[in-house]
């Protein structure tokens, strides 16, 4: 199945071509989890703080569906 | 330590010893206590009986990291309730060094249209105030005025002042302090306190600490121990560390995450997603500056001693500086909330707000209401810039807009007016992030995110995790955040230390030790929310005496019947839950 993935803030160093949240497509096996996507992208566990799936923050063991949109963030803050 | 009273009726001043009851107060705790104790709740905010109170925080002026905060307080002309609005600037460090625990500006000159400034210096053994005419600085752009003041009084002084927005008596008028590069860019923005200052005929308070003794410690060893723990926490936490999220992207790093979460208020709170978000986000600011400057630019400190350093600059295509600072709230208010996706247009409006003395949040939300009313189209940056000029020039339309979002909405016949207690909502949508909606509804300040920043657990997964769309447990969450925040706002630390100390317990411990080291108190971490709750009770009591009831602790009606895309949620927090925030405090 295909996913759309966006990486934000300091995660750009793991995928410079997709800096600033530029969306890219990712082909994964059916039933893949959030954790598997993190692993596939080579993102160290401790730099990922929040993963949104279709606008909802989801846990690492969340099972993804075809067409899901992921937004992945390191720890960030502001106000 | 002294309370410095400045009486603008006869331009006199006196130094009073700090009463026993105020000994352990600072920052917001002190401004709110003095306003509670001295300001008649039913007074007109711009009349002679309101007072403008400034107080540095408990550790302000020490070597505590990120602690140059000033609280300004009074009765707000925007909300009609109590107001505390705080800012980061070197100005309060001067007050602390001169052993001034608070400045209370009182009275009102009989003669209208005459302007004064107070020059506050150290006179060998005590502070001294000289009153000087300031008419030549009235009606002017603050980017023109501040350099003249520095030229006149020396580069080491610091300034608190108001711009033309205050002179016009706008509900939207901030108090403007200088940053470290002497820009007029650090704001006690919210609640119209710039107009309270101007109503007293006072344009500026210029401070010079030369010769002043500096802060005294009750227990310096304890202070140093606490300071080290807090510095370690700030330097190691991913959000606050050097070249971390805040230092690299500034607070506008939040644009993308709120947009992902569907909670970025867009086009006057009609959607939670803005298609132009990536173009105005902190990442875009970093990239844009890099392209225009030919090198990476990390952010700077707004005030001496800050190690988070989140304040930014935006640069023009030719590489020259356009303005400082394009922070999240300003970027959102003048950007996404107006449907504007040009950082150059947003930066120009930030610059104009600084020049005129306007709060960027209230300005952006008011422009969006004007857009909703059809005065100008959503997304038209150039016309939005013209409207900010109208506010600065004081045209009839400009004055209506300057009165703030609630008044503009009423005059222009708009039903979607995102305010609580007359103050506009900042950059988080209550229908998509329920806890922050509870804070907006219930804080004595009017809609204010900083009063109880439940965004940390609801969106950022800092200090725990909570589902933003669920109202469950959020009243207790907001209450806890509001109480802790009231203490942090009193400490003199920037609220952003919370990101580190909510996750790192030794940082929290160090933070309390610093306060004990200065005051000689024996507070523990458990005392923090208790002391904060006391402050909230005083603020609430002032508002009740000013005529506020539970009916004022509500979000605007449209949020209850208009589902917000993309999650199509309404604000479904029951009234009982809202009432329990203070009911169970």
XYZ file of C-alpha atoms in Angstrom:
664
model
C 0.000 0.000 0.000
C 1.009 3.613 -0.503
C 1.382 6.296 2.157
C 2.051 10.025 1.992
C 4.712 11.080 4.472
C 5.866 14.497 5.712
C 8.905 15.101 7.930
C 9.189 18.338 9.893
C 11.698 20.556 11.668
C 15.055 18.900 12.461
C 14.009 15.627 10.797
C 15.055 17.203 7.484
C 18.580 15.905 8.016
C 17.358 12.344 7.501
C 15.730 13.236 4.195
C 17.081 16.548 2.849
C 15.025 16.276 -0.341
C 11.859 16.433 1.753
C 12.783 19.347 4.024
C 10.124 21.580 5.512
C 7.369 18.987 5.376
C 7.464 18.436 1.605
C 5.228 15.375 1.108
C 6.611 12.187 -0.438
C 5.114 8.822 -1.263
C 6.163 5.632 0.476
C 5.353 2.065 -0.576
C 4.909 -0.267 2.427
C 3.526 -3.752 2.994
C -0.133 -4.113 3.949
C -0.700 -3.749 7.671
C 2.509 -1.845 8.322
C 2.678 0.020 11.645
C 3.857 3.524 12.492
C 6.993 2.001 14.039
C 7.820 0.140 10.837
C 7.591 3.349 8.840
C 9.909 5.089 11.314
C 12.374 2.223 10.896
C 12.104 2.242 7.101
C 12.896 5.958 7.026
C 15.954 5.434 9.223
C 14.663 7.800 11.892
C 16.193 7.093 15.313
C 13.454 6.316 17.842
C 14.482 9.037 20.249
C 14.239 11.837 17.695
C 10.610 11.105 16.845
C 8.201 12.629 19.358
C 4.795 12.750 17.627
C 3.376 10.943 14.609
C 0.110 12.175 13.126
C -1.929 9.837 10.942
C -4.632 11.747 9.055
C -4.453 14.533 11.604
C -4.577 12.375 14.754
C -1.563 11.567 16.914
C -1.155 7.780 16.907
C 0.978 5.330 18.919
C 3.888 3.419 17.429
C 1.919 0.163 17.135
C -0.870 1.804 15.130
C -1.721 -0.182 12.002
C -1.752 1.939 8.860
C -4.114 1.779 5.905
C -3.658 2.450 2.202
C -3.660 6.204 1.468
C -2.891 7.289 5.022
C -1.101 10.610 5.466
C 1.651 10.743 8.082
C 3.178 13.847 9.651
C 6.252 13.078 11.751
C 7.706 15.529 14.279
C 10.725 15.656 16.576
C 10.244 17.306 19.994
C 9.212 20.899 19.330
C 7.685 23.691 21.350
C 6.786 27.341 21.145
C 3.885 29.515 22.077
C 13.556 46.565 48.453
C 11.095 49.251 47.472
C 7.787 49.838 45.811
C 8.247 52.898 43.600
C 5.073 54.947 43.260
C 4.904 57.347 40.358
C 2.009 59.787 40.586
C 1.194 61.323 37.225
C -1.369 63.771 38.624
C 1.401 65.970 40.015
C 4.451 64.124 38.617
C 5.836 63.135 41.968
C 7.265 59.876 43.210
C 7.973 58.126 46.445
C 9.760 55.003 47.582
C 7.897 52.770 50.006
C 9.233 49.831 51.941
C 7.825 46.547 50.688
C 4.979 45.451 52.982
C 5.483 42.120 54.759
C 2.585 40.616 52.785
C 4.350 41.324 49.476
C 7.784 40.101 50.538
C 7.659 36.757 48.737
C 5.767 37.976 45.699
C 7.191 38.908 42.323
C 6.114 39.270 38.692
C 2.485 38.344 38.104
C 1.902 37.423 41.749
C 2.824 40.952 42.750
C 1.127 42.884 39.930
C -2.115 40.945 40.410
C -1.982 41.377 44.205
C -1.434 45.133 43.966
C -4.189 45.503 41.355
C -6.483 43.377 43.544
C -5.636 45.401 46.668
C -5.574 48.907 45.213
C -7.516 49.290 41.965
C -11.275 49.892 42.299
C -12.732 47.026 40.214
C -15.415 49.264 38.716
C -13.056 52.065 37.688
C -12.701 53.063 34.052
C -9.497 51.436 32.781
C -8.378 54.707 31.184
C -9.502 56.932 34.057
C -7.525 58.357 36.978
C -8.284 55.483 39.362
C -6.740 52.644 37.384
C -3.100 51.865 38.124
C -0.375 50.464 35.946
C 1.884 48.113 37.864
C 5.227 46.735 36.721
C 7.044 43.983 38.596
C 10.191 42.045 37.743
C 10.046 38.355 38.640
C 11.531 36.823 41.777
C 14.830 35.824 40.148
C 14.929 38.570 37.499
C 18.218 40.438 37.604
C 20.129 37.390 38.879
C 22.203 35.001 36.788
C 19.266 32.576 36.564
C 18.899 31.487 32.937
C 16.111 32.947 30.779
C 14.784 35.130 33.568
C 14.602 38.723 32.309
C 10.815 38.924 32.493
C 8.620 41.857 33.377
C 4.977 41.586 34.379
C 2.746 44.560 33.617
C -0.651 44.666 35.297
C -3.756 46.799 35.686
C -7.417 46.804 34.785
C -7.595 46.022 31.079
C -9.338 48.408 28.674
C -9.819 45.434 26.350
C -11.453 43.005 28.775
C -12.601 45.191 31.671
C -10.967 42.646 33.959
C -7.594 42.169 35.594
C -4.617 41.920 33.292
C -1.103 40.626 33.575
C 0.933 40.743 30.404
C 4.563 39.752 30.502
C 7.553 40.241 28.263
C 11.231 39.361 27.953
C 13.551 42.360 28.004
C 16.517 43.771 29.914
C 14.303 46.541 31.346
C 13.207 44.632 34.494
C 16.808 43.658 35.203
C 17.431 47.371 35.758
C 14.550 47.544 38.241
C 15.781 44.476 40.125
C 19.341 45.834 40.255
C 17.943 49.031 41.814
C 16.031 46.944 44.406
C 12.681 48.006 42.949
C 10.163 45.248 43.563
C 7.391 47.063 41.698
C 6.562 50.357 40.015
C 2.998 51.577 40.546
C 1.953 54.321 38.116
C -1.021 56.218 39.512
C -3.207 59.256 38.890
C -3.685 61.237 35.704
C -2.585 64.710 34.626
C -5.327 67.334 34.479
C -3.976 68.674 31.213
C -4.771 66.494 28.172
C -2.478 66.040 25.196
C 0.759 66.589 27.081
C 3.288 63.772 27.282
C 5.936 62.914 29.837
C 8.646 60.408 30.457
C 10.210 59.211 33.668
C 13.990 58.849 33.802
C 14.823 56.341 36.521
C 18.421 56.244 37.760
C 20.433 55.165 40.820
C 21.247 58.065 43.114
C 24.062 56.668 45.265
C 21.854 54.985 47.828
C 18.401 54.805 46.234
C 16.509 55.112 42.969
C 15.669 58.565 41.666
C 13.023 59.668 39.166
C 13.149 62.727 36.967
C 10.109 63.737 34.912
C 10.860 65.142 31.466
C 8.590 66.427 28.684
C 8.048 63.838 25.936
C 5.808 65.736 23.511
C 8.442 65.605 20.803
C 8.185 61.782 20.763
C 4.389 61.575 20.594
C 2.517 60.631 17.420
C 5.620 58.977 16.007
C 6.862 55.626 14.732
C 8.707 53.874 17.575
C 11.481 52.789 15.184
C 12.176 56.496 14.844
C 11.748 57.333 18.536
C 13.707 54.574 20.321
C 17.034 55.398 18.612
C 16.570 59.029 19.628
C 16.014 58.013 23.242
C 19.123 55.820 23.217
C 21.089 58.662 21.690
C 19.862 61.026 24.383
C 20.188 58.789 27.452
C 22.985 56.459 26.415
C 23.187 53.010 24.902
C 23.037 51.219 28.253
C 19.551 52.395 29.210
C 16.425 50.347 28.737
C 12.981 51.593 27.789
C 9.357 50.734 28.469
C 6.940 52.797 26.422
C 3.763 53.047 24.401
C 3.169 53.912 20.771
C 0.440 55.807 18.961
C -1.960 52.912 19.600
C -1.751 53.799 23.288
C -2.091 57.506 22.587
C -5.354 56.793 20.735
C -6.591 54.745 23.703
C -7.020 51.522 21.735
C -8.098 48.311 23.424
C -5.302 46.924 21.270
C -2.198 48.714 22.544
C 0.813 47.050 24.061
C 3.657 48.213 26.234
C 6.836 48.142 24.197
C 10.288 47.343 25.561
C 13.604 47.244 23.743
C 15.356 44.025 22.833
C 19.117 43.516 23.036
C 19.669 45.219 19.675
C 17.602 48.168 20.984
C 14.690 47.439 18.671
C 11.219 48.399 19.981
C 10.100 44.818 19.655
C 9.445 43.142 23.021
C 5.859 43.403 24.123
C 3.490 43.206 27.019
C 1.138 43.003 24.107
C -2.148 41.743 25.349
C -5.008 43.572 26.969
C -4.389 47.209 26.059
C -1.999 48.179 28.856
C -0.229 50.548 26.433
C -3.379 52.656 26.559
C -3.395 52.581 30.365
C 0.166 53.923 30.302
C -0.755 56.625 27.776
C -3.900 57.524 29.749
C -1.542 58.674 32.474
C 0.337 60.947 30.098
C 3.350 58.650 30.413
C 5.107 57.759 27.153
C 8.265 56.143 28.480
C 10.076 54.936 31.547
C 13.789 55.058 30.751
C 15.955 53.115 33.193
C 19.677 53.352 33.876
C 21.105 50.982 36.479
C 24.597 52.521 36.541
C 25.929 52.257 40.091
C 23.033 50.148 41.377
C 23.913 47.376 43.824
C 22.257 44.404 42.077
C 20.067 41.643 43.460
C 20.771 40.344 46.947
C 20.518 36.640 47.699
C 19.189 35.101 50.897
C 21.207 31.947 50.182
C 23.508 32.202 47.203
C 24.801 28.612 47.434
C 21.254 27.276 47.177
C 20.530 29.635 44.299
C 23.630 28.466 42.443
C 22.707 24.814 42.966
C 19.249 25.437 41.561
C 20.552 27.498 38.705
C 22.921 24.729 37.627
C 20.114 22.158 37.590
C 17.876 24.413 35.525
C 20.653 25.257 33.063
C 21.390 21.533 32.635
C 17.716 20.863 31.909
C 17.459 23.714 29.379
C 20.694 22.716 27.670
C 19.738 19.055 27.299
C 16.056 19.190 26.399
C 15.542 18.896 22.651
C 13.159 21.846 22.527
C 15.216 24.354 24.514
C 18.822 23.325 23.812
C 21.151 25.363 21.554
C 20.353 24.619 17.897
C 17.251 22.754 19.101
C 13.763 23.396 17.788
C 13.267 26.853 19.279
C 16.739 28.172 18.537
C 16.656 26.962 14.925
C 13.092 27.577 13.797
C 11.734 29.951 16.433
C 8.295 29.550 17.905
C 6.806 29.435 14.387
C 8.004 25.824 14.342
C 4.491 25.231 15.684
C 2.724 26.245 12.455
C 3.136 22.822 10.835
C 2.262 20.727 13.871
C -0.930 22.665 14.601
C -1.804 22.453 10.926
C -1.264 18.675 10.951
C -3.424 18.415 14.051
C -6.173 20.420 12.335
C -5.974 23.060 15.054
C -4.420 26.020 13.198
C -7.173 28.659 13.109
C -7.527 29.734 9.488
C -9.468 32.577 7.836
C -11.060 33.881 10.998
C -11.480 30.536 12.743
C -13.392 28.924 9.871
C -10.996 25.990 9.377
C -8.258 24.208 11.317
C -6.001 23.786 8.290
C -4.277 26.383 6.127
C -3.034 25.266 2.710
C -0.343 27.955 2.901
C 1.035 26.731 6.231
C 4.325 25.332 4.862
C 5.079 28.731 3.280
C 4.881 30.606 6.603
C 6.178 27.927 8.999
C 9.349 28.214 11.074
C 11.078 25.890 8.614
C 10.242 28.339 5.788
C 11.599 31.248 7.827
C 14.868 29.368 8.379
C 15.140 28.406 4.692
C 14.108 31.855 3.457
C 16.715 33.582 5.599
C 19.328 31.054 4.459
C 18.614 31.786 0.807
C 18.574 35.545 1.276
C 21.652 35.687 3.515
C 23.637 32.885 1.907
C 24.161 31.205 5.295
C 22.250 29.564 8.106
C 20.887 31.975 10.682
C 20.072 30.771 14.183
C 17.901 32.787 16.504
C 18.943 35.277 19.164
C 18.073 36.055 22.774
C 15.351 38.620 23.355
C 16.981 39.568 26.644
C 20.285 39.087 28.463
C 20.822 35.689 30.055
C 18.495 33.657 27.866
C 19.910 30.327 26.776
C 16.874 29.217 24.765
C 17.244 32.099 22.286
C 14.076 31.785 20.206
C 13.715 35.353 18.922
C 14.197 35.656 15.177
C 14.638 38.161 12.388
C 13.227 38.044 8.861
C 15.285 39.378 6.019
C 14.384 41.100 2.766
C 15.409 39.675 -0.635
C 18.520 41.900 -0.568
C 19.561 40.405 2.788
C 18.828 43.466 4.941
C 16.758 42.970 8.062
C 13.029 43.419 7.616
C 11.840 42.911 11.166
C 12.081 41.078 14.457
C 10.376 39.029 15.559
C 8.177 36.787 13.412
C 7.108 34.484 16.204
C 4.360 31.884 16.053
C 1.476 33.976 17.295
C 2.270 36.945 15.043
C 2.990 34.699 12.076
C -0.313 32.896 12.559
C -2.474 35.942 13.387
C -1.281 38.017 10.447
C -0.788 34.937 8.241
C -3.006 31.833 8.421
C -5.809 33.576 10.258
C -6.000 36.184 7.488
C -5.392 33.600 4.719
C -2.058 35.328 3.959
C 0.848 33.078 2.947
C 3.556 35.670 2.244
C 6.235 35.948 4.920
C 7.206 39.334 3.492
C 3.689 40.692 4.028
C 3.486 39.131 7.490
C 6.872 40.620 8.413
C 5.780 44.045 7.220
C 2.717 43.888 9.469
C 4.818 42.753 12.430
C 7.091 45.729 11.783
C 4.105 48.079 11.667
C 2.662 46.656 14.892
C 6.023 47.377 16.552
C 6.107 50.849 15.025
C 2.594 51.767 16.177
C 2.534 49.894 19.482
C -0.062 47.260 18.557
C -0.443 43.699 19.824
C 0.122 41.406 16.849
C -2.416 38.815 18.007
C -5.270 41.264 18.490
C -4.304 42.987 15.223
C -4.404 39.780 13.180
C -7.665 38.561 14.652
C -9.238 41.986 14.069
C -8.070 42.083 10.444
C -9.608 38.637 9.952
C -12.949 39.853 11.326
C -12.729 42.827 8.939
C -12.065 40.360 6.124
C -15.071 38.319 7.168
C -17.123 41.535 7.019
C -15.928 42.143 3.472
C -13.863 45.261 4.212
C -10.974 43.578 2.374
C -10.671 40.040 0.945
C -9.071 37.159 2.852
C -5.535 36.587 1.653
C -4.900 40.144 0.462
C -1.656 41.005 2.240
C -1.245 44.422 0.645
C -4.706 45.584 1.704
C -4.147 44.144 5.173
C -0.980 46.237 5.454
C -3.045 49.305 4.517
C -5.509 48.550 7.307
C -2.683 48.346 9.867
C -1.588 51.785 8.617
C -5.144 53.046 9.176
C -4.883 51.863 12.777
C -1.564 53.658 13.133
C -2.889 56.850 11.572
C -6.057 56.820 13.642
C -8.529 57.119 10.758
C -12.161 56.425 11.728
C -11.896 52.839 10.405
C -8.482 52.492 12.031
C -9.898 53.487 15.393
C -12.698 50.930 15.115
C -10.148 48.216 14.326
C -7.841 49.481 17.067
C -10.590 48.946 19.609
C -9.980 45.223 19.196
C -11.608 42.177 17.684
C -14.750 42.122 19.828
C -15.629 45.760 19.179
C -14.754 45.563 15.483
C -16.911 42.451 15.143
C -19.857 44.210 16.744
C -19.484 47.339 14.637
C -19.092 45.341 11.436
C -21.958 42.910 12.092
C -19.883 39.729 12.250
C -21.128 36.692 14.210
C -17.904 34.666 14.048
C -15.928 36.687 16.557
C -13.311 34.556 18.368
C -13.043 36.264 21.744
C -13.489 35.509 25.436
C -14.012 38.398 27.848
C -13.356 40.746 24.961
C -9.853 39.434 24.214
C -9.222 37.548 21.000
C -8.118 33.951 20.850
C -4.538 33.116 19.968
C -3.264 30.459 17.583
C -4.947 27.267 18.775
C -8.494 26.225 17.830
C -10.658 25.251 20.815
C -12.760 22.886 18.704
C -9.671 20.889 17.738
C -7.794 21.247 21.043
C -10.339 21.127 23.839
C -8.078 21.777 26.807
C -6.785 25.084 25.478
C -10.401 26.111 24.885
C -11.027 25.560 28.588
C -8.056 27.772 29.404
C -9.325 30.490 27.027
C -12.779 30.333 28.579
C -11.801 30.356 32.221
C -8.565 32.276 32.708
C -9.153 35.679 34.329
C -7.109 37.204 31.481
C -9.539 36.697 28.588
C -8.591 34.258 25.817
C -4.915 33.618 26.469
C -2.894 30.530 25.581
C -0.041 31.328 27.934
C -2.353 31.195 30.964
C -2.560 27.413 30.880
C -0.705 25.884 27.983
C -2.374 22.496 27.683
C -0.986 22.401 24.136
C 2.117 20.801 25.670
C 0.427 17.445 26.428
C -2.408 17.777 23.898
C -0.299 18.466 20.793
C 3.417 18.366 21.594
C 3.532 15.277 23.854
C 5.463 17.290 26.421
C 4.617 16.827 30.099
C 2.417 13.821 29.299
C 0.004 12.989 26.497
C -3.662 13.847 26.067
C -6.057 13.444 23.123
C -6.756 17.000 21.878
C -10.233 16.153 20.564
C -11.486 14.696 23.838
C -12.906 16.941 26.569
C -12.299 14.213 29.197
C -10.163 15.310 32.111
C -9.338 18.612 30.478
C -10.800 20.863 33.175
C -8.366 19.382 35.693
C -5.549 19.632 33.157
C -6.256 23.306 32.469
C -6.576 24.049 36.192
C -3.213 22.431 36.924
C -1.522 24.291 34.079
C -3.092 27.613 35.073
C -1.907 27.281 38.670
C 1.641 26.243 37.754
C 1.810 28.997 35.153
C 0.789 31.682 37.643
C 3.843 30.699 39.679
C 6.211 30.571 36.687
C 4.937 34.032 35.635
C 5.840 35.228 39.137
C 9.296 33.671 39.172
C 10.699 35.883 36.454
C 11.420 32.946 34.200
C 10.138 32.733 30.677
C 7.260 30.273 30.420
C 9.313 28.308 27.886
C 11.396 26.797 30.675
C 8.275 24.678 31.232
C 9.086 22.546 28.176
C 12.273 21.394 29.876
C 11.157 21.249 33.503
C 7.920 19.371 32.754
C 10.025 16.565 31.278
C 13.121 16.811 33.513
C 12.313 16.674 37.278
C 15.716 17.983 38.413
C 15.099 21.100 36.316
C 11.827 21.717 38.156
C 13.625 21.225 41.469
C 16.361 23.669 40.468
C 13.790 26.232 39.418
C 12.226 26.210 42.904
C 15.666 26.253 44.587
C 16.575 29.396 42.670
C 13.502 31.149 44.063
C 14.297 29.940 47.585
C 17.889 31.094 47.166
C 16.745 34.641 46.401
C 13.860 34.918 48.881
C 14.944 32.679 51.755
C 11.729 30.668 51.431
C 11.550 26.908 51.876
C 9.212 26.117 49.003
C 9.085 22.658 47.483
C 7.945 21.595 44.033
C 4.568 20.747 45.581
C 4.114 24.361 46.666
C 4.271 25.640 43.089
C 0.620 25.002 42.123
C -0.580 26.051 45.594
C 1.098 29.455 45.363
C -0.144 29.770 41.797
C -3.702 28.979 42.898
C -3.572 31.825 45.438
C -2.683 34.249 42.654
C -5.522 32.942 40.477
C -8.005 33.420 43.333
C -7.035 37.081 43.678
C -7.393 37.631 39.931
C -10.730 35.898 39.928
C -11.921 37.953 42.910
C -11.030 41.178 41.104
C -12.984 40.081 38.037
C -16.022 39.084 40.090
C -16.021 42.491 41.738
C -15.699 44.042 38.258
C -18.914 42.281 37.229
C -17.744 38.995 35.715
C -19.841 35.850 36.237
C -19.741 32.248 35.038
C -21.499 33.434 31.873
C -18.229 35.130 30.923
C -16.324 31.844 31.185
C -17.635 30.596 27.857
C -16.340 30.323 24.319
C -18.285 32.202 21.620
C -21.515 30.518 20.586
C -20.503 29.781 16.979
C -17.931 27.290 18.243
C -20.766 25.210 19.682
C -22.784 24.866 16.466
C -20.266 25.311 13.639
C -18.211 22.123 13.098
C -14.572 22.897 12.329
C -12.867 21.128 9.429
C -10.933 18.853 9.110
C -12.116 16.998 12.217
C -15.613 18.528 12.029
C -15.780 18.965 15.768
C -17.656 21.542 17.817
C -16.593 22.763 21.261
C -18.350 20.135 23.356
C -16.937 20.816 26.815
C -19.926 20.967 29.195
C -20.511 24.196 31.112
C -20.158 22.244 34.382
C -16.618 21.293 33.401
C -15.785 24.931 32.659
C -17.227 25.991 36.006
C -15.225 23.327 37.814
C -11.904 24.885 36.793
C -12.239 27.603 39.405
C -15.018 25.874 41.356
C -12.559 23.197 42.426
C -9.436 25.336 42.581
